[in-house]
Coordinates of C-alpha atoms in Angstrom, one line a residue:
Chain A
M1 CA 0.2 -0.4 0.0
E2 CA 1.2 3.5 -1.2
M3 CA 1.0 6.9 0.4
Q4 CA 0.0 7.6 -3.3
E5 CA -2.9 5.3 -3.2
V6 CA -4.6 6.6 0.3
I7 CA -4.1 9.8 -0.6
E8 CA -6.3 9.3 -3.5
R9 CA -9.0 7.7 -1.8
Y10 CA -9.3 11.1 0.2
Q11 CA -9.2 13.0 -2.7
P12 CA -12.5 14.4 -2.8
D13 CA -12.6 15.5 1.1
L14 CA -9.5 16.7 0.8
E15 CA -10.0 19.0 -2.1
A16 CA -13.6 20.2 0.4
V17 CA -10.8 21.0 3.3
E18 CA -8.3 22.8 1.2
A19 CA -11.1 25.0 -0.6
L20 CA -12.4 25.5 3.0
L21 CA -9.2 26.9 3.7
E22 CA -8.2 29.0 1.2
Q23 CA -11.7 30.3 2.0
Q24 CA -11.5 30.9 5.2
V25 CA -7.6 32.4 5.0
R26 CA -9.0 35.3 2.6
S27 CA -9.2 39.0 4.6
E28 CA -10.0 41.9 3.6
N29 CA -7.1 43.3 4.0
P30 CA -4.8 42.1 1.2
Q31 CA -1.6 42.1 2.2
L32 CA -2.9 39.7 4.7
T33 CA -4.7 37.3 2.7
E34 CA -1.5 37.2 1.1
V35 CA 0.7 36.4 4.1
N36 CA -2.2 33.4 4.6
E37 CA -2.0 32.3 1.3
S38 CA 1.5 32.0 0.8
L39 CA 1.2 29.8 4.4
L40 CA -1.0 27.7 2.6
R41 CA 0.7 27.4 -0.6
A42 CA 3.9 26.3 1.2
G43 CA 2.4 22.8 1.3
G44 CA 2.5 20.8 4.6
K45 CA 1.1 17.8 4.7
R46 CA -2.2 17.9 5.5
I47 CA -1.7 15.2 8.2
R48 CA -3.7 16.3 11.2
P49 CA -6.9 16.7 8.2
L50 CA -6.0 13.5 6.8
F51 CA -6.5 11.7 10.0
A52 CA -9.3 13.2 10.8
L53 CA -10.7 12.4 7.9
M54 CA -9.7 8.7 8.1
C55 CA -10.5 8.4 11.5
S56 CA -14.4 9.4 10.4
R57 CA -14.5 6.2 8.6
V58 CA -14.3 4.3 11.7
G59 CA -17.9 5.1 12.7
S60 CA -21.2 5.0 10.7
G61 CA -22.3 8.8 10.8
R62 CA -21.0 11.6 8.8
P63 CA -22.1 14.9 9.7
D64 CA -22.7 17.6 7.5
W65 CA -19.6 19.4 9.4
L66 CA -17.1 16.5 9.1
H67 CA -14.9 19.0 6.5
V68 CA -14.6 22.0 8.5
L69 CA -13.4 20.1 11.7
A70 CA -10.7 19.1 9.4
G71 CA -9.8 22.2 8.1
A72 CA -10.6 24.2 11.9
V73 CA -7.6 21.5 12.9
E74 CA -5.0 22.5 10.3
L75 CA -5.9 26.2 10.6
I76 CA -5.0 25.8 14.2
H77 CA -1.7 23.9 13.6
M78 CA -1.2 26.8 10.7
A79 CA -1.6 29.6 13.5
T80 CA 1.1 27.7 16.0
L81 CA 3.2 27.6 13.3
V82 CA 3.5 31.2 12.1
H83 CA 4.0 31.6 16.0
D84 CA 6.6 29.4 16.2
D85 CA 8.5 31.0 13.4
V86 CA 8.3 34.5 15.3
V87 CA 10.0 33.1 18.4
D88 CA 12.2 31.0 16.7
D89 CA 13.4 34.1 14.4
A90 CA 13.2 31.4 11.9
A91 CA 14.2 33.0 8.0
T92 CA 12.7 29.6 6.7
R93 CA 10.3 26.8 7.1
R94 CA 9.6 24.3 3.8
G95 CA 12.6 25.3 2.4
K96 CA 10.0 29.2 2.0
P97 CA 10.7 32.4 3.7
T98 CA 8.8 32.7 6.8
V99 CA 5.7 34.9 7.5
R100 CA 7.8 37.1 10.0
A101 CA 11.0 36.9 7.6
Q102 CA 8.6 38.6 4.8
Y103 CA 6.5 40.4 6.6
G104 CA 8.2 41.0 10.3
N105 CA 7.2 39.8 13.6
R106 CA 4.5 42.2 14.1
A107 CA 2.4 40.8 11.3
A108 CA 2.8 37.0 11.9
M109 CA 1.8 37.9 15.1
Y110 CA -1.5 38.5 14.0
A111 CA -1.6 36.5 11.3
G112 CA -1.2 34.1 13.2
D113 CA -4.0 35.6 15.7
F114 CA -6.3 36.1 12.5
L115 CA -6.1 32.1 12.0
F116 CA -6.6 31.2 15.4
G117 CA -10.0 33.4 14.6
R118 CA -10.9 31.7 11.5
A119 CA -10.5 28.7 13.4
I120 CA -12.6 29.5 16.2
R121 CA -15.3 30.7 13.6
M122 CA -15.0 27.6 12.0
L123 CA -15.3 25.8 15.1
S124 CA -18.8 27.6 15.9
D125 CA -20.2 25.4 12.5
I126 CA -20.1 22.6 14.6
P127 CA -22.5 21.7 16.9
N128 CA -20.5 19.9 19.5
R129 CA -19.3 21.2 22.6
D130 CA -17.1 18.5 23.8
I131 CA -15.2 18.9 20.0
H132 CA -14.9 22.5 21.6
L133 CA -13.8 21.6 24.9
E134 CA -11.1 19.0 23.5
L135 CA -9.8 21.6 21.1
S136 CA -9.7 24.6 22.9
G137 CA -7.9 21.6 25.4
A138 CA -5.6 21.2 22.9
I139 CA -4.8 25.1 22.0
V140 CA -4.1 25.8 25.6
R141 CA -2.0 22.8 26.5
M142 CA -0.1 23.6 23.1
C143 CA 0.7 27.0 24.7
E144 CA 1.8 25.3 27.7
G145 CA 4.4 23.4 25.9
E146 CA 5.7 26.2 23.8
I147 CA 6.5 28.3 27.4
E148 CA 8.2 25.0 29.4
Q149 CA 10.5 25.2 26.2
I150 CA 11.1 28.5 26.5
Q151 CA 11.8 27.9 30.0
D152 CA 13.7 24.7 29.0
L153 CA 16.1 26.8 26.5
F154 CA 19.7 25.5 27.4
N155 CA 19.0 23.8 30.2
W156 CA 21.0 20.5 30.1
R157 CA 19.6 19.5 33.5
Q158 CA 16.0 19.0 32.1
S159 CA 14.6 15.3 33.0
L160 CA 13.8 13.1 29.7
R161 CA 10.4 13.1 30.5
R162 CA 10.3 16.9 30.3
Y163 CA 11.8 16.8 27.0
L164 CA 8.3 13.6 26.5
R165 CA 6.0 16.3 27.6
R166 CA 7.0 18.7 25.7
V167 CA 6.4 16.3 22.2
E168 CA 3.2 15.0 23.6
R169 CA 2.4 19.3 23.9
K170 CA 3.7 20.3 20.9
T171 CA 2.5 17.7 18.3
A172 CA 1.1 14.4 19.8
L173 CA -1.8 16.1 20.9
L174 CA -2.9 17.6 17.8
F175 CA -2.4 14.7 16.2
S176 CA -4.7 13.0 18.9
V177 CA -6.8 15.3 18.8
S178 CA -7.0 15.0 14.9
C179 CA -8.1 10.9 15.4
S180 CA -10.2 11.1 18.2
L181 CA -12.0 13.8 17.1
G182 CA -13.1 13.0 13.3
A183 CA -14.2 9.1 14.7
A184 CA -16.4 11.1 17.7
A185 CA -17.6 12.8 14.8
S186 CA -18.4 9.8 12.5
R187 CA -20.6 8.6 16.4
A188 CA -17.6 5.7 16.7
D189 CA -17.5 3.5 19.5
P190 CA -16.3 4.8 21.6
Q191 CA -14.3 2.3 23.2
L192 CA -12.5 3.1 19.7
V193 CA -12.9 6.4 19.8
R194 CA -9.5 6.1 22.6
V195 CA -8.3 3.7 20.7
L196 CA -8.0 6.0 17.6
R197 CA -6.8 8.6 20.1
R198 CA -3.9 6.6 21.1
F199 CA -2.9 6.2 17.9
G200 CA -2.4 9.9 16.9
Y201 CA -1.2 9.9 20.1
F202 CA 1.8 7.5 19.4
T203 CA 2.3 8.5 15.9
G204 CA 2.5 12.1 17.0
M205 CA 4.7 11.2 19.0
A206 CA 7.0 9.5 16.8
F207 CA 6.6 12.1 14.2
Q208 CA 8.0 14.9 16.8
I209 CA 10.8 13.0 17.6
T210 CA 11.8 11.8 14.2
D211 CA 11.8 15.5 13.1
D212 CA 13.7 16.4 15.7
V213 CA 16.5 13.8 14.8
L214 CA 16.0 15.0 10.6
D215 CA 17.1 18.8 12.3
F216 CA 20.7 16.7 12.9
V217 CA 21.0 14.6 9.6
A218 CA 19.4 16.2 7.0
D219 CA 20.7 19.2 5.1
E220 CA 18.9 22.5 4.2
Q221 CA 18.2 21.5 0.8
T222 CA 15.7 18.6 1.6
V223 CA 14.5 19.6 5.0
G224 CA 13.7 23.3 4.0
K225 CA 15.6 24.7 7.1
P226 CA 19.3 25.0 8.4
V227 CA 21.1 21.7 10.2
G228 CA 20.7 21.8 13.6
G229 CA 18.4 25.1 13.9
D230 CA 17.1 23.3 17.3
L231 CA 21.0 23.4 18.8
R232 CA 21.0 27.0 17.4
Q233 CA 18.0 28.1 19.1
G234 CA 18.8 26.5 22.9
N235 CA 16.0 24.5 22.1
L236 CA 17.7 20.9 23.7
T237 CA 16.2 17.8 21.9
L238 CA 16.1 14.2 22.5
P239 CA 19.7 13.4 20.3
A240 CA 21.6 16.2 22.2
L241 CA 20.5 15.7 26.1
H242 CA 21.3 12.0 25.2
A243 CA 24.4 13.0 23.9
S244 CA 25.0 15.1 26.7
T245 CA 24.9 11.6 28.9
E246 CA 28.0 10.3 27.3
P247 CA 30.6 11.7 30.1
A248 CA 33.0 12.8 27.0
V249 CA 30.3 14.3 25.0
G250 CA 28.0 15.7 27.5
D251 CA 31.1 18.2 29.1
E252 CA 32.0 19.5 25.8
L253 CA 28.3 20.0 24.8
R254 CA 27.2 21.5 28.4
Q255 CA 30.1 23.6 27.6
R256 CA 29.5 24.7 24.5
I257 CA 26.0 25.6 24.1
H258 CA 25.3 28.3 26.3
P259 CA 23.2 31.8 25.7
N260 CA 26.3 33.5 24.4
M261 CA 28.0 30.5 22.9
S262 CA 29.9 31.3 19.1
R263 CA 28.9 30.3 15.7
N264 CA 32.2 27.4 16.0
D265 CA 30.6 26.3 19.6
V266 CA 27.0 25.4 17.9
E267 CA 29.1 23.5 14.3
T268 CA 31.3 21.9 16.9
S269 CA 28.6 21.1 18.7
I270 CA 26.3 19.4 16.0
E271 CA 29.2 16.9 14.7
L272 CA 29.7 15.8 18.4
V273 CA 25.6 15.4 18.5
R274 CA 25.4 13.7 14.6
A275 CA 28.5 11.3 16.2
S276 CA 27.1 10.5 19.2
S277 CA 25.1 8.0 20.4
G278 CA 22.0 10.5 21.2
L279 CA 20.9 10.2 16.7
P280 CA 20.4 6.2 17.1
F281 CA 18.9 5.8 20.6
A282 CA 15.8 9.2 19.1
K283 CA 15.8 6.5 16.0
Q284 CA 14.8 3.9 18.3
L285 CA 12.8 5.3 20.5
A286 CA 10.9 7.1 17.5
R287 CA 10.6 3.0 16.3
Q288 CA 8.8 2.2 20.0
Y289 CA 6.2 5.1 19.4
M290 CA 5.5 4.0 16.1
D291 CA 5.6 0.9 17.5
K292 CA 2.5 1.2 20.4
A293 CA 1.1 3.0 17.5
M294 CA 0.4 -0.1 15.1
V295 CA -0.4 -1.8 18.0
Q296 CA -3.8 0.1 18.8
L297 CA -4.5 -0.2 14.6
H298 CA -4.1 -4.1 15.4
R299 CA -8.0 -3.3 17.7
L300 CA -9.8 -1.9 14.3
P301 CA -11.2 -4.0 12.9
A302 CA -9.4 -5.5 10.1
G303 CA -10.2 -3.3 6.9
P304 CA -9.6 -1.2 4.6
L305 CA -9.1 1.6 7.1
Q306 CA -6.4 0.0 9.5
E307 CA -4.1 -0.5 6.1
D308 CA -4.4 3.2 6.0
L309 CA -3.3 4.2 9.1
A310 CA -0.5 2.1 9.2
T311 CA 0.6 3.5 5.9
V312 CA 0.1 7.6 7.3
A313 CA 1.9 6.7 10.0
R314 CA 3.9 5.0 8.4
F315 CA 4.8 8.1 5.4
V316 CA 4.6 10.6 8.5
N317 CA 8.2 9.0 10.2
Q318 CA 10.1 7.7 7.7
R319 CA 10.9 11.0 5.9
M320 CA 13.9 11.4 4.8
Y321 CA 13.4 13.8 2.5
Chain B
M1 CA -25.6 58.8 39.7
E2 CA -21.7 57.4 40.1
M3 CA -19.8 55.1 39.1
Q4 CA -19.3 54.0 42.1
E5 CA -22.8 54.0 42.9
V6 CA -22.9 51.7 39.4
I7 CA -20.4 49.3 40.4
E8 CA -21.6 48.0 43.7
R9 CA -25.0 47.4 42.0
Y10 CA -23.2 45.0 39.7
Q11 CA -20.6 43.4 42.4
P12 CA -21.7 40.4 42.7
D13 CA -22.0 40.0 39.2
L14 CA -19.1 41.5 38.8
E15 CA -16.9 39.7 41.6
A16 CA -18.4 36.4 39.9
V17 CA -17.0 37.0 36.6
E18 CA -13.4 37.7 38.5
A19 CA -13.4 34.5 40.2
L20 CA -14.1 32.8 36.4
L21 CA -11.1 34.5 35.6
E22 CA -8.6 33.9 38.1
Q23 CA -9.5 29.9 37.5
Q24 CA -8.9 30.2 33.6
V25 CA -6.1 32.0 34.0
R26 CA -4.4 29.3 36.3
S27 CA -2.2 27.2 34.2
E28 CA -0.3 23.5 35.1
N29 CA 2.6 26.0 34.1
P30 CA 3.2 28.3 37.5
Q31 CA 5.7 30.8 35.4
L32 CA 2.6 31.3 33.4
T33 CA 0.1 31.2 35.8
E34 CA 2.1 33.7 37.5
V35 CA 2.5 36.2 34.3
N36 CA -1.4 36.2 34.3
E37 CA -2.3 36.8 38.0
S38 CA 0.0 39.7 37.0
L39 CA -2.2 41.0 34.0
L40 CA -5.2 40.1 36.4
R41 CA -3.7 41.7 38.8
A42 CA -2.4 44.9 36.9
G43 CA -6.4 46.7 37.2
G44 CA -8.0 47.4 33.8
K45 CA -11.6 48.6 34.2
R46 CA -13.4 45.2 33.4
I47 CA -15.8 47.9 31.5
R48 CA -16.3 45.6 28.3
P49 CA -17.9 42.5 31.3
L50 CA -19.4 45.4 32.9
F51 CA -21.6 46.6 29.7
A52 CA -21.8 42.6 29.2
L53 CA -24.0 42.6 32.8
M54 CA -26.1 45.4 32.2
C55 CA -26.7 44.9 29.0
S56 CA -28.1 41.5 29.9
R57 CA -30.3 43.7 32.3
V58 CA -33.0 44.6 29.2
G59 CA -34.1 41.5 28.5
S60 CA -35.9 39.2 30.6
G61 CA -33.7 36.2 30.4
R62 CA -30.8 35.4 32.9
P63 CA -29.1 32.4 31.1
D64 CA -26.4 30.7 33.8
W65 CA -23.6 31.2 31.1
L66 CA -24.3 35.5 31.7
H67 CA -20.6 34.7 33.9
V68 CA -19.5 33.0 31.3
L69 CA -19.7 35.7 28.4
A70 CA -18.9 38.4 30.3
G71 CA -15.6 36.8 31.3
A72 CA -14.8 34.9 27.9
V73 CA -14.7 38.8 26.5
E74 CA -12.4 40.2 29.0
L75 CA -9.8 37.5 28.1
I76 CA -10.5 37.9 24.2
H77 CA -9.0 41.7 25.4
M78 CA -6.7 40.4 28.0
A79 CA -4.9 38.4 25.2
T80 CA -5.0 40.9 22.9
L81 CA -3.2 43.7 25.5
V82 CA -0.2 40.7 25.9
H83 CA 0.1 40.9 21.8
D84 CA -0.4 44.5 21.2
D85 CA 2.5 44.8 24.0
V86 CA 5.1 42.2 22.5
V87 CA 4.2 43.9 18.9
D88 CA 4.5 48.0 20.5
D89 CA 8.0 46.9 22.7
A90 CA 6.1 48.0 25.2
A91 CA 7.7 48.4 28.4
T92 CA 4.8 49.1 30.3
R93 CA 1.1 49.5 30.9
R94 CA -0.9 51.0 33.4
G95 CA 2.3 52.1 35.5
K96 CA 3.8 48.8 35.6
P97 CA 5.7 46.5 33.2
T98 CA 4.6 44.5 30.9
V99 CA 4.7 40.6 30.7
R100 CA 7.1 41.4 27.5
A101 CA 9.2 43.3 29.5
Q102 CA 9.1 41.2 32.4
Y103 CA 9.3 37.6 30.2
G104 CA 10.4 38.5 27.4
N105 CA 8.4 38.6 23.9
R106 CA 8.4 34.1 23.5
A107 CA 6.2 33.9 26.6
A108 CA 4.3 37.0 26.0
M109 CA 3.2 35.8 22.4
Y110 CA 1.9 31.9 24.0
A111 CA 0.7 34.0 27.4
G112 CA -1.4 35.3 24.6
D113 CA -2.0 32.8 22.4
F114 CA -3.0 30.4 26.0
L115 CA -5.1 33.4 27.4
F116 CA -6.9 33.0 23.4
G117 CA -7.4 29.5 23.8
R118 CA -8.9 29.5 27.3
A119 CA -11.6 32.5 26.0
I120 CA -12.7 29.1 23.3
R121 CA -12.8 26.6 26.2
M122 CA -15.4 29.5 28.1
L123 CA -17.3 30.1 24.8
S124 CA -18.3 25.9 24.9
D125 CA -19.7 26.7 27.6
I126 CA -22.2 28.7 25.6
P127 CA -24.8 26.9 23.5
N128 CA -25.4 29.4 21.5
R129 CA -24.1 29.8 17.3
D130 CA -25.1 33.4 16.8
I131 CA -22.2 34.4 20.0
H132 CA -19.6 32.2 18.7
L133 CA -20.1 33.6 15.3
E134 CA -20.7 37.0 16.7
L135 CA -16.8 36.7 19.0
S136 CA -15.2 34.8 16.9
G137 CA -15.8 37.6 13.7
A138 CA -14.7 40.1 16.1
I139 CA -11.6 38.7 17.0
V140 CA -10.7 38.4 12.9
R141 CA -11.6 42.0 12.7
M142 CA -9.7 43.2 15.6
C143 CA -6.6 41.1 14.5
E144 CA -6.9 42.9 11.0
G145 CA -7.4 46.4 12.5
E146 CA -4.0 45.4 14.3
I147 CA -2.5 44.5 11.0
E148 CA -4.0 47.6 9.1
Q149 CA -2.0 49.9 11.8
I150 CA 1.0 48.3 11.2
Q151 CA 0.8 48.8 7.7
D152 CA 0.1 52.8 8.7
L153 CA 3.2 53.3 10.4
F154 CA 4.4 57.1 9.4
N155 CA 1.6 56.8 6.9
W156 CA 0.5 60.5 6.6
R157 CA -1.2 60.4 3.7
Q158 CA -3.8 58.0 5.7
S159 CA -7.3 59.3 5.8
L160 CA -9.1 60.3 8.7
R161 CA -11.6 57.3 7.5
R162 CA -8.8 54.9 7.5
Y163 CA -8.4 56.2 10.9
L164 CA -11.7 55.5 12.7
R165 CA -11.6 52.3 10.9
R166 CA -8.4 50.8 12.6
V167 CA -10.1 52.7 15.9
E168 CA -13.0 50.6 15.6
R169 CA -11.7 47.4 15.1
K170 CA -9.2 48.0 17.6
T171 CA -11.7 49.2 20.2
A172 CA -15.4 49.9 19.3
L173 CA -15.9 46.4 17.6
L174 CA -15.4 44.1 21.6
F175 CA -17.6 47.3 23.2
S176 CA -20.3 47.0 20.8
V177 CA -19.9 43.0 21.4
S178 CA -19.7 43.6 24.6
C179 CA -23.2 45.1 24.6
S180 CA -25.4 43.4 22.3
L181 CA -24.0 39.9 23.5
G182 CA -25.7 40.9 26.7
A183 CA -28.5 42.0 25.4
A184 CA -28.5 38.9 23.2
A185 CA -28.3 36.4 26.2
S186 CA -31.0 38.1 27.7
R187 CA -33.0 36.8 25.0
A188 CA -34.3 40.7 24.5
D189 CA -35.9 41.8 22.0
P190 CA -33.9 42.4 18.4
Q191 CA -34.5 45.7 18.5
L192 CA -32.8 46.4 22.0
V193 CA -30.3 44.5 20.3
R194 CA -29.6 46.9 17.9
V195 CA -29.4 50.2 19.8
L196 CA -27.3 48.6 22.8
R197 CA -25.0 47.4 19.8
R198 CA -24.9 50.8 18.3
F199 CA -24.7 52.4 22.2
G200 CA -21.7 49.9 22.5
Y201 CA -19.6 50.6 19.2
F202 CA -20.3 54.8 19.8
T203 CA -18.6 54.3 23.4
G204 CA -16.1 52.3 21.9
M205 CA -15.2 54.7 19.3
A206 CA -15.8 57.8 22.0
F207 CA -13.2 55.9 24.3
Q208 CA -10.3 55.4 21.6
I209 CA -10.1 58.2 20.4
T210 CA -10.1 59.7 23.9
D211 CA -7.5 57.4 24.9
D212 CA -5.4 59.0 21.6
V213 CA -5.5 61.9 22.6
L214 CA -4.6 61.2 26.6
D215 CA -1.6 59.9 24.9
F216 CA -1.0 63.5 24.0
V217 CA -1.7 64.9 27.3
A218 CA -1.4 62.6 30.1
D219 CA 1.6 62.4 32.3
E220 CA 3.4 58.8 32.9
Q221 CA 2.7 58.7 36.1
T222 CA -0.8 58.8 35.8
V223 CA -1.5 57.3 32.6
G224 CA 1.2 55.1 33.3
K225 CA 3.2 54.9 30.3
P226 CA 5.1 57.4 28.2
V227 CA 3.8 60.2 26.8
G228 CA 3.8 60.3 23.2
G229 CA 4.5 56.8 22.8
D230 CA 1.7 56.3 19.3
L231 CA 4.1 59.2 18.0
R232 CA 7.8 57.3 19.0
Q233 CA 6.1 53.8 17.2
G234 CA 4.9 55.8 14.6
N235 CA 1.3 55.2 15.1
L236 CA -0.5 58.4 13.8
T237 CA -3.3 59.1 15.9
L238 CA -5.8 61.7 15.1
P239 CA -4.5 64.5 17.2
A240 CA -1.2 64.1 14.9
L241 CA -3.2 63.3 11.6
H242 CA -5.3 66.4 12.5
A243 CA -2.0 68.7 13.2
S244 CA -0.4 67.8 10.1
T245 CA -3.6 69.3 8.0
E246 CA -2.1 72.7 9.2
P247 CA 0.4 74.3 6.7
A248 CA 3.2 75.2 8.6
V249 CA 3.1 72.1 11.5
G250 CA 1.9 69.6 8.9
D251 CA 5.4 70.1 6.7
E252 CA 7.4 70.0 9.7
L253 CA 5.4 66.6 11.5
R254 CA 5.7 65.1 8.2
Q255 CA 10.0 65.6 7.9
R256 CA 10.4 64.6 11.6
I257 CA 8.0 62.0 12.0
H258 CA 10.2 58.7 9.8
P259 CA 11.1 55.6 10.7
N260 CA 14.3 57.0 10.9
M261 CA 13.8 59.4 13.1
S262 CA 15.8 60.9 16.4
R263 CA 14.7 61.6 19.7
N264 CA 14.7 64.8 19.8
D265 CA 12.6 64.8 16.9
V266 CA 9.9 62.9 18.5
E267 CA 10.4 65.5 21.5
T268 CA 9.3 68.6 19.4
S269 CA 6.7 66.2 17.4
I270 CA 4.7 66.0 20.7
E271 CA 5.1 69.4 21.4
L272 CA 4.0 70.7 18.1
V273 CA 0.9 67.7 18.4
R274 CA 0.2 69.2 21.9
A275 CA 0.5 72.7 20.6
S276 CA -2.0 72.3 17.6
S277 CA -5.3 72.1 16.7
G278 CA -5.5 68.2 16.6
L279 CA -6.1 67.7 20.1
P280 CA -9.6 70.1 20.4
F281 CA -10.5 68.6 17.0
A282 CA -9.9 64.8 18.3
K283 CA -11.9 65.5 22.0
Q284 CA -14.6 67.0 19.8
L285 CA -14.8 64.1 17.8
A286 CA -14.8 62.2 21.1
R287 CA -17.9 64.2 21.7
Q288 CA -19.9 63.4 19.0
Y289 CA -19.2 60.1 18.9
M290 CA -20.4 60.4 23.1
D291 CA -23.8 62.4 21.8
K292 CA -24.5 59.7 19.1
A293 CA -23.9 56.6 22.2
M294 CA -26.7 59.0 24.4
V295 CA -28.9 59.0 21.5
Q296 CA -28.9 55.6 21.5
L297 CA -30.0 55.3 24.9
H298 CA -33.0 57.6 24.9
R299 CA -34.2 54.9 22.8
L300 CA -33.9 52.1 25.8
P301 CA -37.6 51.8 28.2
A302 CA -36.8 54.7 30.4
G303 CA -35.7 53.3 33.7
P304 CA -32.2 52.9 36.1
L305 CA -30.2 50.8 32.9
Q306 CA -30.9 53.4 31.0
E307 CA -28.9 55.9 33.6
D308 CA -26.7 53.4 34.2
L309 CA -25.4 52.9 30.9
A310 CA -24.9 56.8 30.8
T311 CA -22.5 57.1 33.7
V312 CA -20.5 54.0 33.0
A313 CA -19.9 55.6 28.8
R314 CA -19.3 59.3 30.3
F315 CA -16.6 57.4 33.2
V316 CA -14.8 55.8 30.6
N317 CA -14.9 58.9 28.1
Q318 CA -13.9 61.6 31.2
R319 CA -10.9 59.7 32.0
M320 CA -8.7 62.5 33.5
Y321 CA -6.2 60.9 35.6

């Protein structure tokens, strides 16, 4: 089963979601529309809407607000991306200039707020309090995760557990919510909703840890941003944190990576992490989360949905662009 | 009728809203809770919740989510304040250090996002689609207004109309929505809802124009931020825009106020505006909006509500702290 086949199966739904997104990002303000349309065109894989659409096949219902739900999840994701770029001082994302780099921090912040506003607008069309609660809860916890990330910048004494909690909030939560809300929208059995929530959660954990690995190994041309970007910002992810447990490497990393580090410190440290046990360790952990996701899938009725979800999960976690 | 008497009349409701706000700003993250609690304590006059509570007396209903509505409006206001301070590089607000100045831009941005998330959380408890639509629409348009403000920085060629549209989006909209949603929540006659929406709108216009005047005349100690802050940021408000229509003053202002202006340019320009016809003109316009607000009140049934609203509207527009 290939990813392309799965996408084709969901093509009409995905196109409907895309049309909704195009409609929602339009503003009376031409510059804002331009910013948002370039964000939309920048691509992104629409994994979250796809998961919502797929999981909605597990039940028998199909509410007329299914596309709205899938679109709202993507808008929330887009809003957080724009704000992350403000915070990260990122100049490129997916190989293209960020909103911040093109239009400045101020416009980027309000573009993000605008997208939040539009997401709330979309939620108005979903007459289901539980869905509102789950999505607003996810936004709140995602923000808490971002603030924790800021607090943990350059903090070499953070625990693995604290790193994993950040990964959960940063990525796993919205994956998880996309899956469970898609399932709930189809009035699936609550047991199946829970299974898919866990599937999304584990897939999201694997996705983000893989992202943190890619940040060290992928080159700028293929991943669309400079190598070692996390370390450059003091964002200590699993490869670096695990590398720092190797006695020799750890001392050097802690000496080099601090708020006043030099460019040379960063370049040397990136090489240190790349040569350490940090990358294989992180890849191994991502694989374990992937395995846990697959265990959940085995609890679904056998059929095409089970296979499709496995295909997409494998795809998002084997990104070696 | 004194403002204090009105506040006392609504004291139990205001306290309930305050308790809700205190509950909503709490986070699992202690620093975030601290940031948010200091924002709450910084005061603010809770004018928007007060208007919502007051206008809810115009109908006969009193939904159990009335306090939630009043609180959500204030949270949205707080979120935009935090984000404005990020954008403005503001060091103080209401005489106290801003979130940005205390904790940095990054934390301030996510603190604002967190508050938006909590506001959405509160909306989940309001089973009324129209209210969701009106509030999300207000957020969207407020963001558009902020982006317009950024686009119009240092733009001496902007029209009065464009300035007024910014004022509308920045302030009048949320005032207007607070009033109309309070009224709608009480299942008031749609005609009365419209009257109160316009009352809130005109009061908000007067409020913001007065704010723009105060920025030039109030001193730092009483208003809690440096004099001429708008001009320092290139934010051209009515007093400056009108001053620039005086031939002699206009040329000098346009020469001095530009992105690369000096401190001396700003100080001189503030004095130019203070001595010009800009301030009396803006005050006059604020008064005209106030009069329009009062005309709306005359369309309400005579009684204590009419008087109370007039008192609060006069209070917020005669702030000469």
